[in-house]
Short mmCIF file of C-alpha atoms in Angstrom, two decimals:
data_model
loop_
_atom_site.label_atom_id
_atom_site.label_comp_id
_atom_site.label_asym_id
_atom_site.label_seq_id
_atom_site.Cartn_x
_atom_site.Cartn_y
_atom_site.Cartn_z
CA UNK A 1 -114.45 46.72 -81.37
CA UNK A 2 -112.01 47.99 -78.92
CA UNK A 3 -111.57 51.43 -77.17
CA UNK A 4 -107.91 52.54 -77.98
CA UNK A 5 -108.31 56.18 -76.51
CA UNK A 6 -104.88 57.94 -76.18
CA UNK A 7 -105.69 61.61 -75.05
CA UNK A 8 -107.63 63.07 -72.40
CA UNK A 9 -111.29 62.98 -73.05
CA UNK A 10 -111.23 66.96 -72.50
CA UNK A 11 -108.91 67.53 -75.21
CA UNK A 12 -110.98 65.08 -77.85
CA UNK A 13 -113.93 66.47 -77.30
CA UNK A 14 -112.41 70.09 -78.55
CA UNK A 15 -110.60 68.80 -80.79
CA UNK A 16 -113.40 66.44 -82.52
CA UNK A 17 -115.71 68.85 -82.35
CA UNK A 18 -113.73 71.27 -83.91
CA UNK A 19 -112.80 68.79 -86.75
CA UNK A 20 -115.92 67.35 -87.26
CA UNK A 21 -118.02 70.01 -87.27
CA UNK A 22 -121.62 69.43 -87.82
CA UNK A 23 -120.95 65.82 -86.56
CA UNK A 24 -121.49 62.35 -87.02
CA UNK A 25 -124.37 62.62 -89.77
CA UNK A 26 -121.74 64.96 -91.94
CA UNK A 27 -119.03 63.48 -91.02
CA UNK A 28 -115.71 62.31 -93.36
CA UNK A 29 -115.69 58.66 -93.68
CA UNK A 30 -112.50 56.85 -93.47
CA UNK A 31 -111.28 54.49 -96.34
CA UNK A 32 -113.16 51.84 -95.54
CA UNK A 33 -116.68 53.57 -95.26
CA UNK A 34 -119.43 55.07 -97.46
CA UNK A 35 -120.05 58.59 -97.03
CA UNK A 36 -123.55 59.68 -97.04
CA UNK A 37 -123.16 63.39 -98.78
CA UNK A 38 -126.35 65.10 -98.09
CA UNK A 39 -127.24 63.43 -94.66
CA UNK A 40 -130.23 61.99 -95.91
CA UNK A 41 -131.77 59.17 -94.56
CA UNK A 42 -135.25 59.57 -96.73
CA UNK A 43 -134.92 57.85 -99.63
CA UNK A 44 -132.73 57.69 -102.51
CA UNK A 45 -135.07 58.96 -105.38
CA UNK A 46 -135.84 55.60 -106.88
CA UNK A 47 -138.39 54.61 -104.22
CA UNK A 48 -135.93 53.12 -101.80
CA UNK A 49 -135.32 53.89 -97.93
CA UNK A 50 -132.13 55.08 -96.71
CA UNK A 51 -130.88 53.63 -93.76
CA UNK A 52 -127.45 55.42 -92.62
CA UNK A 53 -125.24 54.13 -90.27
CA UNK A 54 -122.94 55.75 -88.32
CA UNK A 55 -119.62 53.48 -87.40
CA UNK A 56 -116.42 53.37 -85.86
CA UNK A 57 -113.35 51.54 -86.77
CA UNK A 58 -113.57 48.59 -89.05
CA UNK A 59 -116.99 46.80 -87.88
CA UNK A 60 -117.09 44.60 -90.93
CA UNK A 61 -120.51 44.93 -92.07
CA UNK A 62 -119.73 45.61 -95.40
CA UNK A 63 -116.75 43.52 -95.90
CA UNK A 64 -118.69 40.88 -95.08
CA UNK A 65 -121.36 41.80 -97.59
CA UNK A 66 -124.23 41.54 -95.06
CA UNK A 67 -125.10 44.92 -96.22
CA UNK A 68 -125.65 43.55 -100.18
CA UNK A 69 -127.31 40.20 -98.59
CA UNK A 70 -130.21 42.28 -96.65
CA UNK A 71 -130.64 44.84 -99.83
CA UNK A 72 -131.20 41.61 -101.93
CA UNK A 73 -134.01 40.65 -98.88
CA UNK A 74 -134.94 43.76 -98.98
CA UNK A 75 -135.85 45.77 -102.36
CA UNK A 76 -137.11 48.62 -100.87
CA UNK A 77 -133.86 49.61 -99.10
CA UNK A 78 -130.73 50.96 -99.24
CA UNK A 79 -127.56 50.99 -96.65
CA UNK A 80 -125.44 53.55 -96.20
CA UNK A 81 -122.40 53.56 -93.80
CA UNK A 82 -120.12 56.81 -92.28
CA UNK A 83 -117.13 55.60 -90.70
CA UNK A 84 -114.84 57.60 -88.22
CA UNK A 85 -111.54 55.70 -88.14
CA UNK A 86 -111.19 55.98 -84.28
CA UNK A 87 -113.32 55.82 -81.49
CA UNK A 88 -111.73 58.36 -79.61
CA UNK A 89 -112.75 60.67 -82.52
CA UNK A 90 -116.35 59.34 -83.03
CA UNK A 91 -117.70 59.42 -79.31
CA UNK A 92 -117.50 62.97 -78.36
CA UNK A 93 -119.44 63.82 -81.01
CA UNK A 94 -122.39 61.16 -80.61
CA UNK A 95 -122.36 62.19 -77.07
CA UNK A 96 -122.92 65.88 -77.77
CA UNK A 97 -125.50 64.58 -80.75
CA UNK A 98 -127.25 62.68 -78.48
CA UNK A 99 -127.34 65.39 -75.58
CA UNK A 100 -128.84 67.57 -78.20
CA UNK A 101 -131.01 65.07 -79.78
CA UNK A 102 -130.07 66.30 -83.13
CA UNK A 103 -127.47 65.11 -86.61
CA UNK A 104 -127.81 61.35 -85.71
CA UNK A 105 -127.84 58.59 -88.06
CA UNK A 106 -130.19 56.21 -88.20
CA UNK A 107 -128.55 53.48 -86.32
CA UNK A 108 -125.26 54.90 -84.02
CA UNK A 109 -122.76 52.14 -83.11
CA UNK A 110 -121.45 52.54 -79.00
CA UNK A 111 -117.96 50.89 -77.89
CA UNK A 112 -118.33 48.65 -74.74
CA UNK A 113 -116.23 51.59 -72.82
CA UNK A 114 -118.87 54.01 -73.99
CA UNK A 115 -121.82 52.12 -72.95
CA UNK A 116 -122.31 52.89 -69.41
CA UNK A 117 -122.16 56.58 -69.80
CA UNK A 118 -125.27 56.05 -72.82
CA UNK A 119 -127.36 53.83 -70.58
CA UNK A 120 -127.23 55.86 -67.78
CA UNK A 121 -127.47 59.53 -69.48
CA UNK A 122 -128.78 59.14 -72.66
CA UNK A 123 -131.42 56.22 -72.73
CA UNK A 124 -134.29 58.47 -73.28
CA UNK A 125 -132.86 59.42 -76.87
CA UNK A 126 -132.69 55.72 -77.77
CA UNK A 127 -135.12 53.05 -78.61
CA UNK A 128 -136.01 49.80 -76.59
CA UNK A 129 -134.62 47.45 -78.61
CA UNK A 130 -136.02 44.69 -76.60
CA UNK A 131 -139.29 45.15 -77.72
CA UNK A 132 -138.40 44.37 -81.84
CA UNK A 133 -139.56 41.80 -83.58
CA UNK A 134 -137.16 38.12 -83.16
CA UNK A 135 -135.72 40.09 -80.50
CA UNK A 136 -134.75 38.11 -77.56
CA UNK A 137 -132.45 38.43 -74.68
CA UNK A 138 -131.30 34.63 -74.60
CA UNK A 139 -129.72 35.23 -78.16
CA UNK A 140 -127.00 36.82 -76.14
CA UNK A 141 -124.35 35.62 -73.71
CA UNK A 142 -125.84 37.25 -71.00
CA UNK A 143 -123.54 39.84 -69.31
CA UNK A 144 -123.55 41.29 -73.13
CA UNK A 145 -127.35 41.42 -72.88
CA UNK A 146 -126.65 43.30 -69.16
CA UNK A 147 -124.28 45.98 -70.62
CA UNK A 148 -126.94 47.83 -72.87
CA UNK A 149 -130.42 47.30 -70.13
CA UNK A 150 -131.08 50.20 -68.14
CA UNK A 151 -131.75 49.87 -64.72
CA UNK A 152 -135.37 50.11 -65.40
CA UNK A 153 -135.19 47.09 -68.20
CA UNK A 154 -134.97 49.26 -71.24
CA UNK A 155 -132.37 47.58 -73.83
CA UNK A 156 -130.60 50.28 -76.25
CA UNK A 157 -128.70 48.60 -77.78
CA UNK A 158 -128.33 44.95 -79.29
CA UNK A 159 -124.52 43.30 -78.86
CA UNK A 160 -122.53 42.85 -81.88
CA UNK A 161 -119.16 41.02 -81.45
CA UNK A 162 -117.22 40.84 -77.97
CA UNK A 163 -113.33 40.04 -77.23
CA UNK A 164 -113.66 37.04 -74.77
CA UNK A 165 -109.60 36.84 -73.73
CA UNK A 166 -107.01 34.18 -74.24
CA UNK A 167 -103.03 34.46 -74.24
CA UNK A 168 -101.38 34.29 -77.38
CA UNK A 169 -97.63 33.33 -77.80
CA UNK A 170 -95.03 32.58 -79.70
CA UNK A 171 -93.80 29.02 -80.41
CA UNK A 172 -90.45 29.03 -81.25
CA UNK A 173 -89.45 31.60 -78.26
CA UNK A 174 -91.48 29.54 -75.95
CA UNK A 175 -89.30 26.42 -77.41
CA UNK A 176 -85.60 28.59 -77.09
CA UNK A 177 -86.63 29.78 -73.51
CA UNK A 178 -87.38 25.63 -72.17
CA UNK A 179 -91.01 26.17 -71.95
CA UNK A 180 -93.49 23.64 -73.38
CA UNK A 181 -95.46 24.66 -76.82
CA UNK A 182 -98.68 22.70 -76.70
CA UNK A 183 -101.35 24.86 -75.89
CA UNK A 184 -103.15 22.44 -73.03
CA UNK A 185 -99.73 22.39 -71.51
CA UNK A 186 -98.95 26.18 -71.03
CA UNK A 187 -102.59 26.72 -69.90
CA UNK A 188 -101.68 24.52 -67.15
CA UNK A 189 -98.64 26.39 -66.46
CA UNK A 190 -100.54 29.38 -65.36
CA UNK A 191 -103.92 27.89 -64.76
CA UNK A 192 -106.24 30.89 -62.50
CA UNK A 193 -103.98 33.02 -61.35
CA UNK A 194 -102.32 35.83 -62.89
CA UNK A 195 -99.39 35.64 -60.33
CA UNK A 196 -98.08 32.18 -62.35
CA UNK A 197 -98.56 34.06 -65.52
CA UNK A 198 -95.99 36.73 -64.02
CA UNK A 199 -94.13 33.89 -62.70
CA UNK A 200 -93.59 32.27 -66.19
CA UNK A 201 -92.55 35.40 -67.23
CA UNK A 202 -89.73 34.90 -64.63
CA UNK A 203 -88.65 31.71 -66.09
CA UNK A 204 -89.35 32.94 -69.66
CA UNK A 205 -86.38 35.74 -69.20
CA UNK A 206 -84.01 33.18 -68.09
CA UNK A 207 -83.42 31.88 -71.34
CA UNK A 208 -85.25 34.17 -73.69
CA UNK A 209 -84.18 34.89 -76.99
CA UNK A 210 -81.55 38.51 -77.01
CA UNK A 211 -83.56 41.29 -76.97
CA UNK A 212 -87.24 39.96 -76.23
CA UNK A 213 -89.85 40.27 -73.68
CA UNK A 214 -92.35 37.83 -72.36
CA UNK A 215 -94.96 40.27 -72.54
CA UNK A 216 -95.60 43.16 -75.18
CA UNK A 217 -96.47 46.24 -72.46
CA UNK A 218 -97.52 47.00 -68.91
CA UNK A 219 -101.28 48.04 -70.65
CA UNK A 220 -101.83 45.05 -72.22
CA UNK A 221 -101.01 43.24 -68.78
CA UNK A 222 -103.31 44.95 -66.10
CA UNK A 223 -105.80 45.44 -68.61
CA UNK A 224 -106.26 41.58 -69.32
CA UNK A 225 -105.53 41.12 -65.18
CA UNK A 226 -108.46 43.73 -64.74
CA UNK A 227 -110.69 42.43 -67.31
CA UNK A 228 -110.96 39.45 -65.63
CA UNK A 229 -112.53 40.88 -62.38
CA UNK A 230 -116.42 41.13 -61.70
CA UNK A 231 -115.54 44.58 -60.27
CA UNK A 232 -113.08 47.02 -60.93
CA UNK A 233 -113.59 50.95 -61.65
CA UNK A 234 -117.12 50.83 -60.13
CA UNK A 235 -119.40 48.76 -57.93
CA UNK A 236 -123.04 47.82 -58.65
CA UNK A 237 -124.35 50.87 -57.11
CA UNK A 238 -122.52 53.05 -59.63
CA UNK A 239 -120.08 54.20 -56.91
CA UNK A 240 -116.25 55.03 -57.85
CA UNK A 241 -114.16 52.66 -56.37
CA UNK A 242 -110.92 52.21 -58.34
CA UNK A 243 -108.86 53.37 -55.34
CA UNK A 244 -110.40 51.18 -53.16
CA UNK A 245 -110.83 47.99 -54.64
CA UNK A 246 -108.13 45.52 -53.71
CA UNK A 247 -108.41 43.95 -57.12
CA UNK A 248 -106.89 47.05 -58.74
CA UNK A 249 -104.15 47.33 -56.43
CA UNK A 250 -103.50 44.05 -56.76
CA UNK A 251 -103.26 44.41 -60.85
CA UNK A 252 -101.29 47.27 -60.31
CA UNK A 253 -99.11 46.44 -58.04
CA UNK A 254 -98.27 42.82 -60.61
CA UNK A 255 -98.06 44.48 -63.63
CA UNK A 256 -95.71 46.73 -62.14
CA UNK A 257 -93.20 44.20 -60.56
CA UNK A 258 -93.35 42.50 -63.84
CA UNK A 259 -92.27 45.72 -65.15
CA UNK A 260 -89.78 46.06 -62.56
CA UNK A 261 -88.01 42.80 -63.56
CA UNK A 262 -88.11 43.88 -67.27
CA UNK A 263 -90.88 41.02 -68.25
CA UNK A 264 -92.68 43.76 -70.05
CA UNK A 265 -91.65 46.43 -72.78
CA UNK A 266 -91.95 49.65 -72.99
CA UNK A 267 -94.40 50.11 -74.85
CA UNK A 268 -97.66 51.64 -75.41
CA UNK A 269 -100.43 49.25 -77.51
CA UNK A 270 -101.47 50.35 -80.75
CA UNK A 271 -98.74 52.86 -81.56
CA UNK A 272 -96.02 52.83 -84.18
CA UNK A 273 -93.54 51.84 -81.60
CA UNK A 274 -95.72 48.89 -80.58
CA UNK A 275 -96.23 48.20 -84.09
CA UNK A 276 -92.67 47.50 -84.60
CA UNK A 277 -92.03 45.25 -82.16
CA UNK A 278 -94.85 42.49 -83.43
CA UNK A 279 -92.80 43.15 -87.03
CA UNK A 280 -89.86 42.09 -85.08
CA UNK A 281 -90.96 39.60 -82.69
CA UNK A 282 -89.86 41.28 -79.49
CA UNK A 283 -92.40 39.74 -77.58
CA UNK A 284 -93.40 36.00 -76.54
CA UNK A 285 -97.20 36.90 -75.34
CA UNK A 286 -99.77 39.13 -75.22
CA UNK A 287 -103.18 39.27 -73.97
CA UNK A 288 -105.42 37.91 -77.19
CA UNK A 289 -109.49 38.22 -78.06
CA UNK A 290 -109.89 37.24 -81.42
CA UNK A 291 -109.56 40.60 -83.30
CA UNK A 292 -105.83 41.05 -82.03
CA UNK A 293 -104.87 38.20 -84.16
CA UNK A 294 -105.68 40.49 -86.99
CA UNK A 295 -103.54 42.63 -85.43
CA UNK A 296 -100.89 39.84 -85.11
CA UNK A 297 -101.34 39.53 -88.98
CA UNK A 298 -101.46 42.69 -90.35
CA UNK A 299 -98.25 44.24 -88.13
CA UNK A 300 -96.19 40.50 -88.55
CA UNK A 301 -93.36 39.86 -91.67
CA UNK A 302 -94.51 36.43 -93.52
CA UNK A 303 -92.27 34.18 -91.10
CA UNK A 304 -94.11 34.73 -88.43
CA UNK A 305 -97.04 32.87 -89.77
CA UNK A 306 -98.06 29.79 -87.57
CA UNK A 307 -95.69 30.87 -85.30
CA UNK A 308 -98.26 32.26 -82.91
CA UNK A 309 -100.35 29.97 -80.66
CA UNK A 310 -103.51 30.36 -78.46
CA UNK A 311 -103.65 29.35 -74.74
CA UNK A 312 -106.41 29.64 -72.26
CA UNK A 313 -106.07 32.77 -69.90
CA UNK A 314 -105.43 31.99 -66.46
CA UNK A 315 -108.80 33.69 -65.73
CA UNK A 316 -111.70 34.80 -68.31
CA UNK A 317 -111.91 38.18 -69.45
CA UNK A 318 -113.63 40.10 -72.02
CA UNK A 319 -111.82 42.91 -73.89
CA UNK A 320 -114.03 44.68 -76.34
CA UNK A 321 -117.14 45.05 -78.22
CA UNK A 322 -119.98 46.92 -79.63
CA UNK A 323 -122.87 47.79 -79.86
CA UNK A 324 -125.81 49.12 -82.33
CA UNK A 325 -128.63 51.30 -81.34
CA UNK A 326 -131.17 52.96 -83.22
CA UNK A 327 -132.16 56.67 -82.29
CA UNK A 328 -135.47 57.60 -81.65
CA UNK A 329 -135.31 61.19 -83.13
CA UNK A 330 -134.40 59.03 -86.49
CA UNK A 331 -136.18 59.69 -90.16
CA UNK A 332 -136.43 55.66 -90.46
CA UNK A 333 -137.03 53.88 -86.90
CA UNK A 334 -138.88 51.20 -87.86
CA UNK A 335 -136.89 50.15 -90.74
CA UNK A 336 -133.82 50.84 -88.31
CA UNK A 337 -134.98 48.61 -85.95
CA UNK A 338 -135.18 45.96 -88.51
CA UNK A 339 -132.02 45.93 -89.58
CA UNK A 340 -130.10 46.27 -86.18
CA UNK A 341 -132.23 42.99 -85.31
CA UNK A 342 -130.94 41.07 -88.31
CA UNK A 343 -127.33 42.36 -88.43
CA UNK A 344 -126.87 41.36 -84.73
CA UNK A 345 -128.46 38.17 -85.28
CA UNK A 346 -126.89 34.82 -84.40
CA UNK A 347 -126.22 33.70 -87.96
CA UNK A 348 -124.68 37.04 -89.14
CA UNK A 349 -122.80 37.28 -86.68
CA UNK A 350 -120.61 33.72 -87.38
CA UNK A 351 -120.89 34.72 -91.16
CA UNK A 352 -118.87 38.01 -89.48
CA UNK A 353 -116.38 36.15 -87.85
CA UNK A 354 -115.45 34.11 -90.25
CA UNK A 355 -114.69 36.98 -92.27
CA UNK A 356 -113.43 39.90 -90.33
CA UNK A 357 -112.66 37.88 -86.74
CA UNK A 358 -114.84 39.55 -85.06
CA UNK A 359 -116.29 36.98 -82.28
CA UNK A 360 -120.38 36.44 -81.88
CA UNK A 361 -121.53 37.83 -78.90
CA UNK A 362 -124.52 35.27 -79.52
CA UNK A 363 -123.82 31.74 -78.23
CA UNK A 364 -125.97 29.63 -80.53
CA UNK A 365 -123.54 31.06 -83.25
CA UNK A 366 -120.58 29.05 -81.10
CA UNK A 367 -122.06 25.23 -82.80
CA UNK A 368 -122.61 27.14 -86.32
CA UNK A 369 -119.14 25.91 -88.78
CA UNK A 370 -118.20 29.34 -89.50
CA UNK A 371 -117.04 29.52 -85.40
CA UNK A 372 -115.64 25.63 -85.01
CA UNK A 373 -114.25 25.35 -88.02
CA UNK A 374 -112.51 28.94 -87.70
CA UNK A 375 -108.52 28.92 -87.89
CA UNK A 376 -106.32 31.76 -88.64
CA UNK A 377 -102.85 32.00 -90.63
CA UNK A 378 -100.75 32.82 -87.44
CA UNK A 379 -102.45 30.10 -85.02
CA UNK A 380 -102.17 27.41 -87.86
CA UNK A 381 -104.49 24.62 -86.85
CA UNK A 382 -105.37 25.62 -83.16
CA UNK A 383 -109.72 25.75 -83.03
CA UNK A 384 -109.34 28.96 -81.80
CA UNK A 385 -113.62 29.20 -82.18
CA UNK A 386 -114.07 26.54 -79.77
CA UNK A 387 -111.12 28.29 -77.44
CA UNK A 388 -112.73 32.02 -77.73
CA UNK A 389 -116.13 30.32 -77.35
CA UNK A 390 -115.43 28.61 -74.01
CA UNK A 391 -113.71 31.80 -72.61
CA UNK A 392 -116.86 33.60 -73.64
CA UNK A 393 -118.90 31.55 -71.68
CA UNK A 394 -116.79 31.53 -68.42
CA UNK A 395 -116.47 35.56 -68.54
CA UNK A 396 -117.80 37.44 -65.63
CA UNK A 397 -120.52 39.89 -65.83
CA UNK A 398 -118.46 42.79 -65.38
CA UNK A 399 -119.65 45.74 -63.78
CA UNK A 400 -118.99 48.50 -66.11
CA UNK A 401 -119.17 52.61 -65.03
CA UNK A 402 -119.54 55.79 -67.32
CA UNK A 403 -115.74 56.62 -66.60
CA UNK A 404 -114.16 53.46 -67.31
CA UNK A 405 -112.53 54.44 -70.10
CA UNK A 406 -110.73 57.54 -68.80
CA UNK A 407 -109.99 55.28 -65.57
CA UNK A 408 -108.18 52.69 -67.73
CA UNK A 409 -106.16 55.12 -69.50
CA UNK A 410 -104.81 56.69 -66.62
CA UNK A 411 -103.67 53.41 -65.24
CA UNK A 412 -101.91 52.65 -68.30
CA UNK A 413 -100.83 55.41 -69.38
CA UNK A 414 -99.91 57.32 -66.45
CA UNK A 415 -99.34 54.72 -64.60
CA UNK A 416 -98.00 51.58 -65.10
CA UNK A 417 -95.64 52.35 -68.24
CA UNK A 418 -94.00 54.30 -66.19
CA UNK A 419 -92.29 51.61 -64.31
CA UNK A 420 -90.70 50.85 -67.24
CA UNK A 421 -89.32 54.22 -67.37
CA UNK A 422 -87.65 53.71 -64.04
CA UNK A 423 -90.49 55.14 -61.37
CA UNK A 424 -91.12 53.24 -58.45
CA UNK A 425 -94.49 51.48 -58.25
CA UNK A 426 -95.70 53.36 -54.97
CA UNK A 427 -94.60 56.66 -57.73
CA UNK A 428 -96.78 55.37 -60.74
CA UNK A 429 -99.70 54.92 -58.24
CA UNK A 430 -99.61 58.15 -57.32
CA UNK A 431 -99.44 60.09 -60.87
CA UNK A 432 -101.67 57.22 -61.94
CA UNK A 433 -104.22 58.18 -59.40
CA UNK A 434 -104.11 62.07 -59.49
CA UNK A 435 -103.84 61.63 -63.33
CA UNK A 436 -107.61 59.87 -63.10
CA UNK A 437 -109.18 61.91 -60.56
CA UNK A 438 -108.21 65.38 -62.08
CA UNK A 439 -109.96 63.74 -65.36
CA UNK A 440 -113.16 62.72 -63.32
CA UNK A 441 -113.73 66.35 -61.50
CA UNK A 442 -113.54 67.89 -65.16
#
């Protein structure tokens, strides 16, 4: 899953907690989630187990019907899922839950953003999950493996999909603007460096259909530039180094002269305004792991089908993911345990990409049929398993720090966009940066 967080942390951990009250294990589920009622996680008074869940977003477990397939191996128990809709809204409380070792489920789900912060604070509360049964580390890529081991070389959490990047774009504007359409041949065009991707931009607006954009915003830019980089927000001793590292400069300073020469929209990812201009194709490319193409789909009128392509990235990247961890102050470890172990497992997780797009963060599942044989309605016949598998594989092991999330957002946000609103770059730097550090003293 992706972290999509819109408002200071400050003000969603008031407001959530407000809202949510008791928390996560009382917590309103969202359409597509089971709500547990009463919190229990004993039994359901016909002899079963009760193994609750506690989700964010649409993780696909159920839509999938792995829950139904490990009842069926499993008599004796029973699933039940809670489901906040947004992560921004279920993370604040697990935090505080966690902090006060109390109202978790029996298996908590943890956003790739999130992760640092749990390692590094809340490990203690959570169980080695290294140490199960079938367990083993080699079942992941291994910077996925990296993310949820402590420095110490306790493992809290086992991987579930990630978002290894590629560039999606849009045939026919590629075709009106002179640009070729094969997918080999625009990889080439911008082939490991994110300065020809700008550049292509360049030639892209010479010709581009009235009203479009090469790319859909300045967030979506430095966030794929960024994602690409072994370091970025923090270095491997855990220091803060945004403002220091060349390689966010650098990002900043190219997604903001793309900005400048009105390559990129307006627009801020993920809101209504955003929405719109996918509905209206206002926008040749955008930065792609395999869940935004259900984005592309859901938000795109029926002509745009196999209109979309998929291209290599000029570097690898890795834009979301989750993880599941089991808490040790739970009512059912042991079965918990269990089913993290199978639901994370190699050959659920290509039965879950084939159905919700959600890409294996386990490599043996890239040879299984349900990842080559994968196509999607917008790319038409483009193997976009064996393209998200071999960007998967190149990806960096990305250092990753507790703040990364509020870091990113201020960038974005606070930054960037506002190039696009007519601020100079050295201007958006500056609100960018004061933005991010008045977040991190809080």
């Amino acid at each position: 899953m992706r972290a999509r967080t819109r408002t200071s942390r400050r003000v969603v951990v008031l407001a959530a907690v407000a809202t949510l009250g008791a928390g996560l294990l009382a917590g309103c589920a969202d359409d597509g989630g089971d709500e547990n009622s009463n919190g229990s996680s004993s039994g359901d008074g016909k002899g079963k187990t009760t193994i609750t869940l506690g989700l964010f977003g649409t993780m696909g477990f159920k839509e999938a019907g792995l829950y139904a397939e490990y009842e069926k191996l499993n008599p004796n128990i029973k699933i039940a899922e809670t489901v906040i809709e947004r992560n921004e809204n279920y993370y604040p409380p697990l935090l505080n839950h966690l902090t006060t070792n109390s109202g978790l489920q029996d298996v908590q789900a943890v956003e790739v953003a999130n992760i640092a912060e749990i390692t590094s604070t809340q490990s203690a509360k959570l169980q080695d999950l290294s140490k199960v049964s079938g367990v083993k580390a080699s079942n992941w890529v291994d910077w996925k493996w990296a993310q949820a081991t402590t420095k110490d070389g306790k493992t809290i959490g086992l991987g579930t999909d990630i978002g290894p990047m590629a560039i999606c774009y849009r045939t026919d504007l590629f075709e009106q603007a002179g640009l070729p359409t094969d997918p080999a041949e625009v990889g080439k065009l911008w082939a490991g460096d994110w300065n020809k991707f700008v550049s292509v931009g360049e030639q892209y607006k010479e010709k581009a259909a009235n009203g479009t954009y090469f790319m859909d915003s300045p967030g979506g830019l430095i966030n794929a530039i960024l994602s690409s980089e072994t370091e970025k927000f923090y270095n491997s001793s855990g220091e803060v180094i945004y403002k220091t590292n060349p390689a966010v400069k650098n990002a900043f300073d190219l997604t903001a002269k793309a900005a400048e020469e009105g390559l990129v929209q307006s627009s801020t990812q993920f809101q209504a305004a955003w929405d719109q201009t996918i509905a209206n194709s206002k926008f040749a490319t955008v930065a792609c792991p395999p869940w935004m193409l259900g984005t592309l789909k859901g938000k795109s009128k029926p002509e745009s089908v196999g209109k979309w392509a998929v291209a290599v990235a000029p570097k690898s990247g890795n834009w979301g993911g989750s993880f599941l961890t089991v808490p040790s102050s739970g009512k059912n470890v042991k079965e918990a345990e269990k089913l993290v172990a199978w639901l994370t497992a190699p050959e659920q997780q290509a039965k879950l990409f084939k159905v919700q797009g959600s890409f294996p963060s386990a490599p043996s599942a890239y040879t299984m049929p349900e990842v080559t044989g994968a196509k999607n309605e917008m790319t038409g016949d483009a193997p976009i398993g064996t393209i998200f598998a071999a960007a998967a594989k190149a990806a960096p092991e990305q250092v990753i720090g507790p703040k990364d999330q509020i870091i990113q957002q201020g960038l974005t946000d606070n930054g960037v966009i506002l190039v696009t609103k007519g601020k100079s770059a050295e201007e958006a730097w500056e609100t960018a940066t004061k933005t991010i550090d008045n977040s991190l003293d809080q």
